[in-house]
Amino acid sequence: MIPPSTVARPSTTLDLSPITATITLSALAHNLSELRRLVHPTCDILAVVKADAYGHGAPTITQALIDLGIQRFGVATVQEGSALRAHGVTQPILVMGGLIPSHIPELIHQRLTPVLSHEDMIYALAESLPRHAPPYPVHTKVDTGMRRLGFNPESVVSWLDSKPFESKLAIEGVMTHLADADDSNQEFTEQQLACFQTVLTHVKRAGHSIALIHAANSAGIMYHPSSHFTMVRPGLMLYGYTTRKPRNSDIALQPVMNVSTHVVHVRSAKPEEFIGYSRGFKTTRTSKIAVLPVGYAHGYSRSLSNRGMVLIQGQRVPIIGKICMDMMLVDVTDLAHVGIGEEVVLVGKQEHEEISVEEIADSLGTLPYEVLCNIGTRAHHVYRPH
Ligand SMILES: Cc1ncc(COP(=O)(O)O)c(C=O)c1O
C-alpha cells in the first residue's frame, strides 16, 4: 500500500496550473470608459464576448460588464449563448455567427437573438415558433462588402416585407460588418457605410422602424464615428488592444490580461551544446537554461521557437530551441539567480518590462485576436479587481 503523503496539497488549482491568465477587471472598466468617451451617450453598447471573451473567460467578463452597465452581449454561436445563460446571464444575447435549422430549438429555448442572413433561416425560425407566441426579436445582416454573412443590400427590404415578419418575427436590429475599418485608407469602409446608409434609407421608406442599427467593431468605433449609428459592437478594444499602428492617440487602452508561468527546472550547458528537439539551438557560451512548463498545447505557438521572449526578474530573456508540446527552454545566463517556482511572464508586464500581445502577434505574422484566443482560452483564469 502507498503510504499517505506528508506533502501539503496546494490550496487552489492555481498552484497546479502551468499557465495562468491574470485578468485585471479595473483595466476592463478603464477601457469601457475610454470607449464611452468616443460614442454618443445614447449609443447602445453590445459587448462582444465570443471565443470565451477573447480568452479572458466569458462568464466573469460578462458579469463584470453587466456590473459596469452593459446590457447586451454578442457571441458567435448558440452554444456560447447557452453557456452564458447557464451562468445566469439574463440580458439579451445576440448570436452573430452563422446558423443552421438544427440550432433553432436551443436558440428559442435560451431566448437568444439570431442574426438572420439567409431566407431559409427566416422561414425555419418562423415555423419553429409556437402558434400564438409574441413576435420573436431578430436582427438581420446586410453584406456591404465583407462577403461573408448577410443579405445582398438590394434584397433586405423585400425580406423585411415578407410574411414571417408580419406576425412571427420582430425586426429589432439591422447590422453590417466592416471588413477593413483599421486600414488607414478609409475608402473601403466609407463605401461600406454609404451602402449601409442606402439600405437604411430604403428600410425606413418601407415603413420599418429599427431600434438597433449597428456596424462598428473596435476599429469602427475608434476611426469611423459615422459607423456608430444606434449601437456599437466592441470586442478587442474592451480587452485593451488594437490592430492599427500607431494607436488612436485620443484613447489609452490598458491590456486586461497578463499570462504567466513558473520555472520548473534550471540546468547548465557547456558551449557548443545542442538544446532540445531537432538540436534546434546550439549554445555559444557556458549557459544557464530554465525550463518552463508551457508549450504549444497551451496555445503558445511553436513558431516562437528561437524567436520569442519571456520576462523573468523584470528582464527579457530569449526562448531557445524548439518549443515543445508542454515545455520550452529559455536562456537565463545573464540573470543572477533563477530558482524553481520563480514567476515567468509570457504576456504582459513584469516590473518595468512588457511583452505585449501585439508584439507576439507581429512576431507570428498574426493579429492580437489569435494570440489571445490561443493562450487565453487554455489558461487558468485568475480575476483581480485592480
Ligand atoms: C460581427 C462582429 N461584430 C463585432 C466584432 C468585434 O470586433 P472587434 O473585436 O474588432 O471589436 C466581431 C469580431 O470579430 C464580429 O464578428
mmCIF file of C-alpha atoms and ligand atoms in Angstrom:
data_model
loop_
_atom_site.group_PDB
_atom_site.id
_atom_site.type_symbol
_atom_site.label_atom_id
_atom_site.label_comp_id
_atom_site.label_asym_id
_atom_site.label_seq_id
_atom_site.Cartn_x
_atom_site.Cartn_y
_atom_site.Cartn_z
ATOM 1 C CA MET A 1 0.000 0.000 0.000
ATOM 2 C CA ILE A 2 1.220 3.505 -0.799
ATOM 3 C CA PRO A 3 1.629 5.455 2.453
ATOM 4 C CA PRO A 4 -0.251 8.772 2.646
ATOM 5 C CA SER A 5 1.881 11.683 1.522
ATOM 6 C CA THR A 6 3.094 14.148 4.095
ATOM 7 C CA VAL A 7 3.348 16.865 1.432
ATOM 8 C CA ALA A 8 0.664 19.508 1.861
ATOM 9 C CA ARG A 9 -1.796 19.773 -1.024
ATOM 10 C CA PRO A 10 -1.871 23.095 -2.833
ATOM 11 C CA SER A 11 -4.691 25.279 -1.647
ATOM 12 C CA THR A 12 -6.020 26.165 -5.116
ATOM 13 C CA THR A 13 -5.830 24.806 -8.623
ATOM 14 C CA LEU A 14 -3.796 27.918 -9.412
ATOM 15 C CA ASP A 15 -0.838 26.223 -7.783
ATOM 16 C CA LEU A 16 -1.262 23.271 -10.156
ATOM 17 C CA SER A 17 -1.820 25.116 -13.406
ATOM 18 C CA PRO A 18 1.196 25.582 -15.672
ATOM 19 C CA ILE A 19 -0.202 28.740 -17.207
ATOM 20 C CA THR A 20 -2.195 31.457 -15.517
ATOM 21 C CA ALA A 21 -4.051 34.328 -17.135
ATOM 22 C CA THR A 22 -4.468 37.096 -14.599
ATOM 23 C CA ILE A 23 -7.365 39.309 -15.595
ATOM 24 C CA THR A 24 -7.435 42.829 -14.173
ATOM 25 C CA LEU A 25 -11.034 43.957 -14.040
ATOM 26 C CA SER A 26 -10.178 47.628 -13.425
ATOM 27 C CA ALA A 27 -8.452 47.630 -16.840
ATOM 28 C CA LEU A 28 -11.673 46.342 -18.423
ATOM 29 C CA ALA A 29 -13.575 49.148 -16.685
ATOM 30 C CA HIS A 30 -10.993 51.673 -17.858
ATOM 31 C CA ASN A 31 -11.250 50.511 -21.484
ATOM 32 C CA LEU A 32 -15.023 50.693 -21.340
ATOM 33 C CA SER A 33 -14.880 54.250 -20.037
ATOM 34 C CA GLU A 34 -12.418 55.171 -22.806
ATOM 35 C CA LEU A 35 -14.849 53.674 -25.321
ATOM 36 C CA ARG A 36 -17.753 55.612 -23.816
ATOM 37 C CA ARG A 37 -15.841 58.839 -24.446
ATOM 38 C CA LEU A 38 -15.860 58.020 -28.169
ATOM 39 C CA VAL A 39 -19.538 57.263 -28.665
ATOM 40 C CA HIS A 40 -22.647 59.374 -28.164
ATOM 41 C CA PRO A 41 -24.185 58.873 -24.707
ATOM 42 C CA THR A 42 -27.373 57.497 -26.274
ATOM 43 C CA CYS A 43 -25.482 54.939 -28.358
ATOM 44 C CA ASP A 44 -26.042 51.393 -27.086
ATOM 45 C CA ILE A 45 -23.021 49.146 -26.481
ATOM 46 C CA LEU A 46 -23.126 45.442 -27.254
ATOM 47 C CA ALA A 47 -20.014 43.816 -25.778
ATOM 48 C CA VAL A 48 -18.575 41.023 -27.892
ATOM 49 C CA VAL A 49 -17.738 38.115 -25.590
ATOM 50 C CA LYS A 50 -17.391 35.333 -28.153
ATOM 51 C CA ALA A 51 -14.472 32.879 -28.023
ATOM 52 C CA ASP A 52 -14.642 32.881 -24.228
ATOM 53 C CA ALA A 53 -14.393 36.685 -24.249
ATOM 54 C CA TYR A 54 -11.300 36.507 -26.447
ATOM 55 C CA GLY A 55 -9.719 34.111 -23.977
ATOM 56 C CA HIS A 56 -10.480 36.230 -20.904
ATOM 57 C CA GLY A 57 -13.258 33.955 -19.614
ATOM 58 C CA ALA A 58 -16.741 34.858 -20.853
ATOM 59 C CA PRO A 59 -18.801 34.255 -17.683
ATOM 60 C CA THR A 60 -16.758 36.531 -15.416
ATOM 61 C CA ILE A 61 -16.112 39.162 -18.088
ATOM 62 C CA THR A 62 -19.810 39.283 -18.934
ATOM 63 C CA GLN A 63 -20.776 39.658 -15.280
ATOM 64 C CA ALA A 64 -18.145 42.380 -14.806
ATOM 65 C CA LEU A 65 -19.522 44.233 -17.832
ATOM 66 C CA ILE A 66 -23.078 43.898 -16.519
ATOM 67 C CA ASP A 67 -21.872 45.475 -13.280
ATOM 68 C CA LEU A 68 -20.447 48.290 -15.418
ATOM 69 C CA GLY A 69 -23.828 48.873 -17.043
ATOM 70 C CA ILE A 70 -23.573 46.843 -20.266
ATOM 71 C CA GLN A 71 -26.920 45.307 -21.152
ATOM 72 C CA ARG A 72 -26.239 43.496 -24.448
ATOM 73 C CA PHE A 73 -23.784 40.814 -25.430
ATOM 74 C CA GLY A 74 -22.638 39.278 -28.687
ATOM 75 C CA VAL A 75 -21.449 35.699 -29.186
ATOM 76 C CA ALA A 76 -20.602 33.634 -32.242
ATOM 77 C CA THR A 77 -22.716 30.554 -31.623
ATOM 78 C CA VAL A 78 -25.826 29.244 -29.913
ATOM 79 C CA GLN A 79 -23.519 27.085 -27.818
ATOM 80 C CA GLU A 80 -21.703 30.150 -26.473
ATOM 81 C CA GLY A 81 -25.023 31.866 -25.783
ATOM 82 C CA SER A 82 -26.363 28.825 -23.913
ATOM 83 C CA ALA A 83 -23.216 28.707 -21.808
ATOM 84 C CA LEU A 84 -23.770 32.313 -20.738
ATOM 85 C CA ARG A 85 -27.406 31.565 -19.874
ATOM 86 C CA ALA A 86 -26.195 28.628 -17.772
ATOM 87 C CA HIS A 87 -24.060 31.144 -15.879
ATOM 88 C CA GLY A 88 -27.130 33.210 -15.123
ATOM 89 C CA VAL A 89 -26.826 35.908 -17.794
ATOM 90 C CA THR A 90 -30.382 37.103 -18.468
ATOM 91 C CA GLN A 91 -29.514 40.100 -20.694
ATOM 92 C CA PRO A 92 -30.143 39.971 -24.468
ATOM 93 C CA ILE A 93 -27.524 37.872 -26.269
ATOM 94 C CA LEU A 94 -27.042 38.289 -30.000
ATOM 95 C CA VAL A 95 -25.768 35.233 -31.892
ATOM 96 C CA MET A 96 -23.696 36.828 -34.637
ATOM 97 C CA GLY A 97 -22.352 33.731 -36.381
ATOM 98 C CA GLY A 98 -23.968 31.519 -38.990
ATOM 99 C CA LEU A 99 -26.954 29.391 -38.006
ATOM 100 C CA ILE A 100 -28.488 26.203 -39.327
ATOM 101 C CA PRO A 101 -32.041 24.945 -38.673
ATOM 102 C CA SER A 102 -30.971 22.417 -36.043
ATOM 103 C CA HIS A 103 -29.760 25.297 -33.825
ATOM 104 C CA ILE A 104 -33.226 26.809 -33.623
ATOM 105 C CA PRO A 105 -34.819 24.845 -30.728
ATOM 106 C CA GLU A 106 -31.956 25.712 -28.379
ATOM 107 C CA LEU A 107 -31.854 29.292 -29.665
ATOM 108 C CA ILE A 108 -35.543 29.716 -28.803
ATOM 109 C CA HIS A 109 -35.273 27.806 -25.541
ATOM 110 C CA GLN A 110 -32.443 30.090 -24.383
ATOM 111 C CA ARG A 111 -34.118 33.251 -25.739
ATOM 112 C CA LEU A 112 -31.073 34.101 -27.843
ATOM 113 C CA THR A 113 -31.421 36.705 -30.579
ATOM 114 C CA PRO A 114 -30.332 35.490 -34.004
ATOM 115 C CA VAL A 115 -28.733 37.486 -36.770
ATOM 116 C CA LEU A 116 -30.560 36.326 -39.884
ATOM 117 C CA SER A 117 -28.587 36.338 -43.099
ATOM 118 C CA HIS A 118 -30.411 33.804 -45.220
ATOM 119 C CA GLU A 119 -34.044 33.366 -46.232
ATOM 120 C CA ASP A 120 -34.069 29.695 -45.236
ATOM 121 C CA MET A 121 -33.383 30.694 -41.667
ATOM 122 C CA ILE A 122 -36.142 33.319 -41.692
ATOM 123 C CA TYR A 123 -38.682 30.632 -42.597
ATOM 124 C CA ALA A 124 -37.153 27.924 -40.408
ATOM 125 C CA LEU A 125 -37.261 30.183 -37.357
ATOM 126 C CA ALA A 126 -40.796 31.430 -38.052
ATOM 127 C CA GLU A 127 -42.057 27.851 -38.484
ATOM 128 C CA SER A 128 -40.433 26.722 -35.231
ATOM 129 C CA LEU A 129 -42.183 29.327 -33.097
ATOM 130 C CA PRO A 130 -45.332 28.346 -31.220
ATOM 131 C CA ARG A 131 -48.563 29.431 -32.914
ATOM 132 C CA HIS A 132 -49.530 32.395 -30.761
ATOM 133 C CA ALA A 133 -46.089 33.293 -29.485
ATOM 134 C CA PRO A 134 -45.273 37.004 -29.394
ATOM 135 C CA PRO A 135 -43.056 38.141 -32.304
ATOM 136 C CA TYR A 136 -39.528 36.835 -31.805
ATOM 137 C CA PRO A 137 -36.841 39.567 -31.880
ATOM 138 C CA VAL A 138 -34.260 39.148 -34.620
ATOM 139 C CA HIS A 139 -31.527 41.167 -36.275
ATOM 140 C CA THR A 140 -30.743 40.986 -39.927
ATOM 141 C CA LYS A 141 -27.389 41.448 -41.546
ATOM 142 C CA VAL A 142 -26.588 43.283 -44.734
ATOM 143 C CA ASP A 143 -23.498 42.308 -46.684
ATOM 144 C CA THR A 144 -21.971 45.652 -47.625
ATOM 145 C CA GLY A 145 -18.576 44.294 -48.627
ATOM 146 C CA MET A 146 -17.332 41.690 -46.175
ATOM 147 C CA ARG A 147 -18.665 38.907 -48.445
ATOM 148 C CA ARG A 148 -19.189 36.548 -45.528
ATOM 149 C CA LEU A 149 -22.672 36.573 -43.963
ATOM 150 C CA GLY A 150 -25.562 38.888 -44.822
ATOM 151 C CA PHE A 151 -28.287 39.605 -47.346
ATOM 152 C CA ASN A 152 -27.493 41.433 -50.527
ATOM 153 C CA PRO A 153 -28.253 45.115 -49.983
ATOM 154 C CA GLU A 154 -30.994 45.123 -52.665
ATOM 155 C CA SER A 155 -32.927 42.250 -51.076
ATOM 156 C CA VAL A 156 -33.172 43.418 -47.473
ATOM 157 C CA VAL A 157 -36.408 45.387 -47.754
ATOM 158 C CA SER A 158 -38.234 42.570 -49.529
ATOM 159 C CA TRP A 159 -37.254 40.167 -46.746
ATOM 160 C CA LEU A 160 -38.460 42.575 -44.100
ATOM 161 C CA ASP A 161 -41.748 42.799 -46.007
ATOM 162 C CA SER A 162 -42.080 39.019 -46.184
ATOM 163 C CA LYS A 163 -44.784 37.037 -44.347
ATOM 164 C CA PRO A 164 -42.721 35.856 -41.345
ATOM 165 C CA PHE A 165 -42.204 39.492 -40.346
ATOM 166 C CA GLU A 166 -45.968 40.144 -40.330
ATOM 167 C CA SER A 167 -46.543 38.288 -37.082
ATOM 168 C CA LYS A 168 -43.881 35.751 -36.155
ATOM 169 C CA LEU A 169 -40.663 37.781 -36.238
ATOM 170 C CA ALA A 170 -39.947 41.295 -34.978
ATOM 171 C CA ILE A 171 -37.066 43.134 -36.551
ATOM 172 C CA GLU A 172 -35.118 44.623 -33.658
ATOM 173 C CA GLY A 173 -31.844 45.320 -35.425
ATOM 174 C CA VAL A 174 -30.191 45.791 -38.787
ATOM 175 C CA MET A 175 -26.439 45.404 -38.943
ATOM 176 C CA THR A 176 -23.461 45.154 -41.209
ATOM 177 C CA HIS A 177 -19.846 44.262 -40.545
ATOM 178 C CA LEU A 178 -16.844 46.341 -41.575
ATOM 179 C CA ALA A 179 -14.124 44.433 -43.388
ATOM 180 C CA ASP A 180 -11.283 46.920 -43.249
ATOM 181 C CA ALA A 181 -12.018 49.546 -40.628
ATOM 182 C CA ASP A 182 -8.464 49.574 -39.254
ATOM 183 C CA ASP A 183 -6.915 50.463 -42.624
ATOM 184 C CA SER A 184 -5.519 53.978 -42.710
ATOM 185 C CA ASN A 185 -7.027 54.218 -46.192
ATOM 186 C CA GLN A 186 -10.658 54.754 -45.258
ATOM 187 C CA GLU A 187 -12.130 54.448 -48.721
ATOM 188 C CA PHE A 188 -13.432 50.878 -48.498
ATOM 189 C CA THR A 189 -15.083 51.491 -45.124
ATOM 190 C CA GLU A 190 -16.684 54.656 -46.440
ATOM 191 C CA GLN A 191 -18.100 52.686 -49.378
ATOM 192 C CA GLN A 192 -19.474 50.062 -46.997
ATOM 193 C CA LEU A 193 -21.061 52.726 -44.818
ATOM 194 C CA ALA A 194 -22.582 54.508 -47.822
ATOM 195 C CA CYS A 195 -24.085 51.217 -48.989
ATOM 196 C CA PHE A 196 -25.449 50.521 -45.486
ATOM 197 C CA GLN A 197 -26.890 54.021 -45.318
ATOM 198 C CA THR A 198 -28.737 53.473 -48.615
ATOM 199 C CA VAL A 199 -30.225 50.244 -47.276
ATOM 200 C CA LEU A 200 -31.316 52.020 -44.092
ATOM 201 C CA THR A 201 -32.992 54.757 -46.111
ATOM 202 C CA HIS A 202 -34.959 52.160 -48.097
ATOM 203 C CA VAL A 203 -35.868 50.251 -44.936
ATOM 204 C CA LYS A 204 -37.183 53.446 -43.375
ATOM 205 C CA ARG A 205 -39.079 54.411 -46.510
ATOM 206 C CA ALA A 206 -40.701 50.982 -46.496
ATOM 207 C CA GLY A 207 -42.108 51.863 -43.065
ATOM 208 C CA HIS A 208 -39.880 49.731 -40.846
ATOM 209 C CA SER A 209 -38.658 51.341 -37.692
ATOM 210 C CA ILE A 210 -35.482 49.703 -36.415
ATOM 211 C CA ALA A 211 -34.346 50.209 -32.831
ATOM 212 C CA LEU A 212 -30.797 48.925 -33.171
ATOM 213 C CA ILE A 213 -28.674 49.879 -36.160
ATOM 214 C CA HIS A 214 -25.091 48.727 -35.858
ATOM 215 C CA ALA A 215 -21.910 48.363 -37.845
ATOM 216 C CA ALA A 216 -18.902 49.325 -35.716
ATOM 217 C CA ASN A 217 -16.385 46.892 -34.313
ATOM 218 C CA SER A 218 -13.493 48.351 -32.278
ATOM 219 C CA ALA A 219 -11.790 49.858 -35.308
ATOM 220 C CA GLY A 220 -15.083 51.360 -36.477
ATOM 221 C CA ILE A 221 -15.611 52.868 -33.030
ATOM 222 C CA MET A 222 -12.118 54.351 -32.973
ATOM 223 C CA TYR A 223 -11.662 55.522 -36.546
ATOM 224 C CA HIS A 224 -15.126 55.919 -38.091
ATOM 225 C CA PRO A 225 -17.563 57.940 -35.991
ATOM 226 C CA SER A 226 -20.082 57.717 -38.842
ATOM 227 C CA SER A 227 -20.277 53.959 -38.246
ATOM 228 C CA HIS A 228 -21.641 54.278 -34.706
ATOM 229 C CA PHE A 229 -25.381 54.513 -35.606
ATOM 230 C CA THR A 230 -27.526 53.497 -32.587
ATOM 231 C CA MET A 231 -25.299 50.694 -31.273
ATOM 232 C CA VAL A 232 -21.630 49.671 -31.415
ATOM 233 C CA ARG A 233 -20.124 46.174 -31.056
ATOM 234 C CA PRO A 234 -16.707 46.399 -29.396
ATOM 235 C CA GLY A 235 -14.574 43.340 -28.738
ATOM 236 C CA LEU A 236 -10.822 43.791 -28.922
ATOM 237 C CA MET A 237 -10.654 47.304 -27.510
ATOM 238 C CA LEU A 238 -12.521 46.262 -24.358
ATOM 239 C CA TYR A 239 -9.685 43.857 -23.700
ATOM 240 C CA GLY A 240 -7.112 46.599 -24.231
ATOM 241 C CA TYR A 241 -5.706 46.008 -27.707
ATOM 242 C CA THR A 242 -5.855 47.445 -31.188
ATOM 243 C CA THR A 243 -4.783 46.260 -34.603
ATOM 244 C CA ARG A 244 -3.724 49.581 -36.066
ATOM 245 C CA LYS A 245 -0.419 51.302 -35.569
ATOM 246 C CA PRO A 246 0.003 53.931 -34.400
ATOM 247 C CA ARG A 247 -2.845 53.527 -31.972
ATOM 248 C CA ASN A 248 -5.556 56.145 -31.797
ATOM 249 C CA SER A 249 -3.778 58.670 -29.594
ATOM 250 C CA ASP A 250 -7.085 60.039 -28.299
ATOM 251 C CA ILE A 251 -7.579 56.999 -26.122
ATOM 252 C CA ALA A 252 -5.341 54.972 -23.836
ATOM 253 C CA LEU A 253 -6.315 51.334 -23.550
ATOM 254 C CA GLN A 254 -4.988 49.033 -20.856
ATOM 255 C CA PRO A 255 -4.335 45.338 -21.540
ATOM 256 C CA VAL A 256 -6.626 43.293 -19.342
ATOM 257 C CA MET A 257 -4.705 40.005 -19.448
ATOM 258 C CA ASN A 258 -1.302 39.062 -18.109
ATOM 259 C CA VAL A 259 -0.142 35.498 -18.755
ATOM 260 C CA SER A 260 2.426 33.857 -16.553
ATOM 261 C CA THR A 261 4.042 30.549 -15.727
ATOM 262 C CA HIS A 262 6.913 29.465 -13.489
ATOM 263 C CA VAL A 263 10.337 27.890 -13.759
ATOM 264 C CA VAL A 264 10.269 24.121 -13.183
ATOM 265 C CA HIS A 265 13.941 23.329 -13.703
ATOM 266 C CA VAL A 266 17.256 25.132 -14.133
ATOM 267 C CA ARG A 267 20.279 23.484 -15.713
ATOM 268 C CA SER A 268 23.643 24.464 -17.084
ATOM 269 C CA ALA A 269 25.067 23.746 -20.527
ATOM 270 C CA LYS A 270 28.538 23.907 -21.966
ATOM 271 C CA PRO A 271 29.463 25.970 -25.034
ATOM 272 C CA GLU A 272 28.575 24.268 -28.344
ATOM 273 C CA GLU A 273 25.881 22.042 -26.827
ATOM 274 C CA PHE A 274 22.695 21.317 -28.716
ATOM 275 C CA ILE A 275 19.461 22.100 -26.939
ATOM 276 C CA GLY A 276 16.047 20.478 -27.388
ATOM 277 C CA TYR A 277 14.255 18.762 -30.262
ATOM 278 C CA SER A 278 15.912 18.700 -33.666
ATOM 279 C CA ARG A 279 19.000 20.137 -31.968
ATOM 280 C CA GLY A 280 17.170 23.397 -32.505
ATOM 281 C CA PHE A 281 19.682 25.605 -30.682
ATOM 282 C CA LYS A 282 23.447 25.470 -30.085
ATOM 283 C CA THR A 283 24.976 27.291 -27.130
ATOM 284 C CA THR A 284 27.832 29.680 -27.760
ATOM 285 C CA ARG A 285 28.876 30.054 -24.111
ATOM 286 C CA THR A 286 28.527 28.349 -20.790
ATOM 287 C CA SER A 287 24.822 28.772 -20.296
ATOM 288 C CA LYS A 288 22.124 28.601 -17.689
ATOM 289 C CA ILE A 289 18.855 27.313 -19.050
ATOM 290 C CA ALA A 290 15.449 27.461 -17.369
ATOM 291 C CA VAL A 291 12.712 25.008 -18.296
ATOM 292 C CA LEU A 292 9.137 26.323 -18.382
ATOM 293 C CA PRO A 293 6.087 24.014 -18.296
ATOM 294 C CA VAL A 294 4.350 25.684 -21.253
ATOM 295 C CA GLY A 295 4.281 24.701 -24.900
ATOM 296 C CA TYR A 296 2.108 24.685 -27.959
ATOM 297 C CA ALA A 297 -0.505 22.536 -26.168
ATOM 298 C CA HIS A 298 -1.143 25.656 -24.087
ATOM 299 C CA GLY A 299 -1.615 27.804 -27.162
ATOM 300 C CA TYR A 300 1.925 29.181 -27.103
ATOM 301 C CA SER A 301 2.852 28.975 -30.763
ATOM 302 C CA ARG A 302 5.730 26.737 -31.818
ATOM 303 C CA SER A 303 6.597 29.430 -34.360
ATOM 304 C CA LEU A 304 8.067 31.423 -31.466
ATOM 305 C CA SER A 305 10.867 28.827 -31.198
ATOM 306 C CA ASN A 306 14.231 30.642 -31.075
ATOM 307 C CA ARG A 307 12.318 33.903 -31.515
ATOM 308 C CA GLY A 308 10.021 34.661 -28.604
ATOM 309 C CA MET A 309 10.932 36.364 -25.355
ATOM 310 C CA VAL A 310 9.660 35.982 -21.807
ATOM 311 C CA LEU A 311 10.159 38.089 -18.682
ATOM 312 C CA ILE A 312 11.975 36.836 -15.605
ATOM 313 C CA GLN A 313 13.047 39.204 -12.812
ATOM 314 C CA GLY A 314 11.844 42.080 -14.970
ATOM 315 C CA GLN A 315 14.290 41.205 -17.764
ATOM 316 C CA ARG A 316 13.601 39.992 -21.285
ATOM 317 C CA VAL A 317 15.076 36.538 -21.832
ATOM 318 C CA PRO A 318 15.045 34.604 -25.103
ATOM 319 C CA ILE A 319 13.338 31.314 -25.844
ATOM 320 C CA ILE A 320 15.958 28.913 -27.156
ATOM 321 C CA GLY A 321 15.389 25.826 -29.254
ATOM 322 C CA LYS A 322 12.097 24.387 -30.396
ATOM 323 C CA ILE A 323 9.030 24.953 -28.280
ATOM 324 C CA CYS A 324 7.715 21.522 -27.269
ATOM 325 C CA MET A 325 4.143 20.390 -26.672
ATOM 326 C CA ASP A 326 4.234 21.257 -22.980
ATOM 327 C CA MET A 327 7.661 22.722 -22.272
ATOM 328 C CA MET A 328 10.057 25.321 -23.525
ATOM 329 C CA LEU A 329 13.543 26.479 -22.664
ATOM 330 C CA VAL A 330 14.815 29.986 -22.007
ATOM 331 C CA ASP A 331 18.347 31.290 -21.679
ATOM 332 C CA VAL A 332 18.788 32.811 -18.223
ATOM 333 C CA THR A 333 22.595 33.003 -18.305
ATOM 334 C CA ASP A 334 22.528 36.761 -17.810
ATOM 335 C CA LEU A 335 20.318 36.653 -14.707
ATOM 336 C CA ALA A 336 21.860 36.438 -11.268
ATOM 337 C CA HIS A 337 19.962 33.527 -9.785
ATOM 338 C CA VAL A 338 16.883 31.796 -11.096
ATOM 339 C CA GLY A 339 15.086 29.330 -8.847
ATOM 340 C CA ILE A 340 12.426 26.694 -9.269
ATOM 341 C CA GLY A 341 8.951 28.184 -8.943
ATOM 342 C CA GLU A 342 10.083 31.666 -10.000
ATOM 343 C CA GLU A 343 7.456 33.680 -11.889
ATOM 344 C CA VAL A 344 7.808 33.988 -15.669
ATOM 345 C CA VAL A 345 5.643 36.415 -17.627
ATOM 346 C CA LEU A 346 4.755 35.245 -21.122
ATOM 347 C CA VAL A 347 2.394 38.093 -21.986
ATOM 348 C CA GLY A 348 2.153 41.388 -20.151
ATOM 349 C CA LYS A 349 4.198 43.387 -17.690
ATOM 350 C CA GLN A 350 6.767 42.436 -15.107
ATOM 351 C CA GLU A 351 8.398 45.309 -13.245
ATOM 352 C CA HIS A 352 9.284 47.852 -15.967
ATOM 353 C CA GLU A 353 9.347 45.468 -18.937
ATOM 354 C CA GLU A 354 6.444 44.367 -21.102
ATOM 355 C CA ILE A 355 5.780 41.749 -23.737
ATOM 356 C CA SER A 356 2.612 42.898 -25.399
ATOM 357 C CA VAL A 357 0.083 40.760 -27.223
ATOM 358 C CA GLU A 358 0.732 42.979 -30.238
ATOM 359 C CA GLU A 359 4.472 42.186 -30.091
ATOM 360 C CA ILE A 360 3.790 38.442 -30.100
ATOM 361 C CA ALA A 361 1.194 38.817 -32.852
ATOM 362 C CA ASP A 362 3.632 40.825 -35.007
ATOM 363 C CA SER A 363 6.332 38.267 -34.488
ATOM 364 C CA LEU A 364 3.952 35.494 -35.578
ATOM 365 C CA GLY A 365 2.554 37.452 -38.506
ATOM 366 C CA THR A 366 -0.910 37.317 -36.975
ATOM 367 C CA LEU A 367 -3.290 39.523 -35.005
ATOM 368 C CA PRO A 368 -3.790 40.036 -31.276
ATOM 369 C CA TYR A 369 -7.116 38.174 -31.557
ATOM 370 C CA GLU A 370 -5.419 34.892 -32.387
ATOM 371 C CA VAL A 371 -2.790 35.194 -29.661
ATOM 372 C CA LEU A 372 -5.450 35.977 -27.038
ATOM 373 C CA CYS A 373 -7.739 33.144 -28.107
ATOM 374 C CA ASN A 374 -4.939 30.592 -28.307
ATOM 375 C CA ILE A 375 -3.305 31.318 -24.993
ATOM 376 C CA GLY A 376 -6.205 32.768 -23.015
ATOM 377 C CA THR A 377 -8.720 30.003 -23.586
ATOM 378 C CA ARG A 378 -6.302 27.359 -22.276
ATOM 379 C CA ALA A 379 -5.008 29.234 -19.262
ATOM 380 C CA HIS A 380 -6.286 29.065 -15.721
ATOM 381 C CA HIS A 381 -8.018 32.406 -15.123
ATOM 382 C CA VAL A 382 -7.492 34.454 -12.029
ATOM 383 C CA TYR A 383 -9.532 37.644 -11.650
ATOM 384 C CA ARG A 384 -8.388 40.542 -9.582
ATOM 385 C CA PRO A 385 -10.134 43.868 -9.099
ATOM 386 C CA HIS A 386 -7.057 46.088 -9.649
HETATM 387 C C1 LIG B 1 -19.948 40.676 -36.209
HETATM 388 C C2 LIG B 1 -18.885 41.171 -35.301
HETATM 389 N N1 LIG B 1 -19.046 42.343 -34.680
HETATM 390 C C3 LIG B 1 -18.126 42.832 -33.836
HETATM 391 C C4 LIG B 1 -16.955 42.149 -33.598
HETATM 392 C C5 LIG B 1 -15.930 42.744 -32.665
HETATM 393 O O1 LIG B 1 -14.765 43.073 -33.359
HETATM 394 P P1 LIG B 1 -13.506 43.704 -32.624
HETATM 395 O O2 LIG B 1 -13.013 42.657 -31.717
HETATM 396 O O3 LIG B 1 -12.555 44.018 -33.713
HETATM 397 O O4 LIG B 1 -14.003 44.899 -31.883
HETATM 398 C C6 LIG B 1 -16.727 40.936 -34.229
HETATM 399 C C7 LIG B 1 -15.475 40.217 -34.025
HETATM 400 O O5 LIG B 1 -14.876 39.609 -34.849
HETATM 401 C C8 LIG B 1 -17.725 40.421 -35.103
HETATM 402 O O6 LIG B 1 -17.566 39.251 -35.734
#
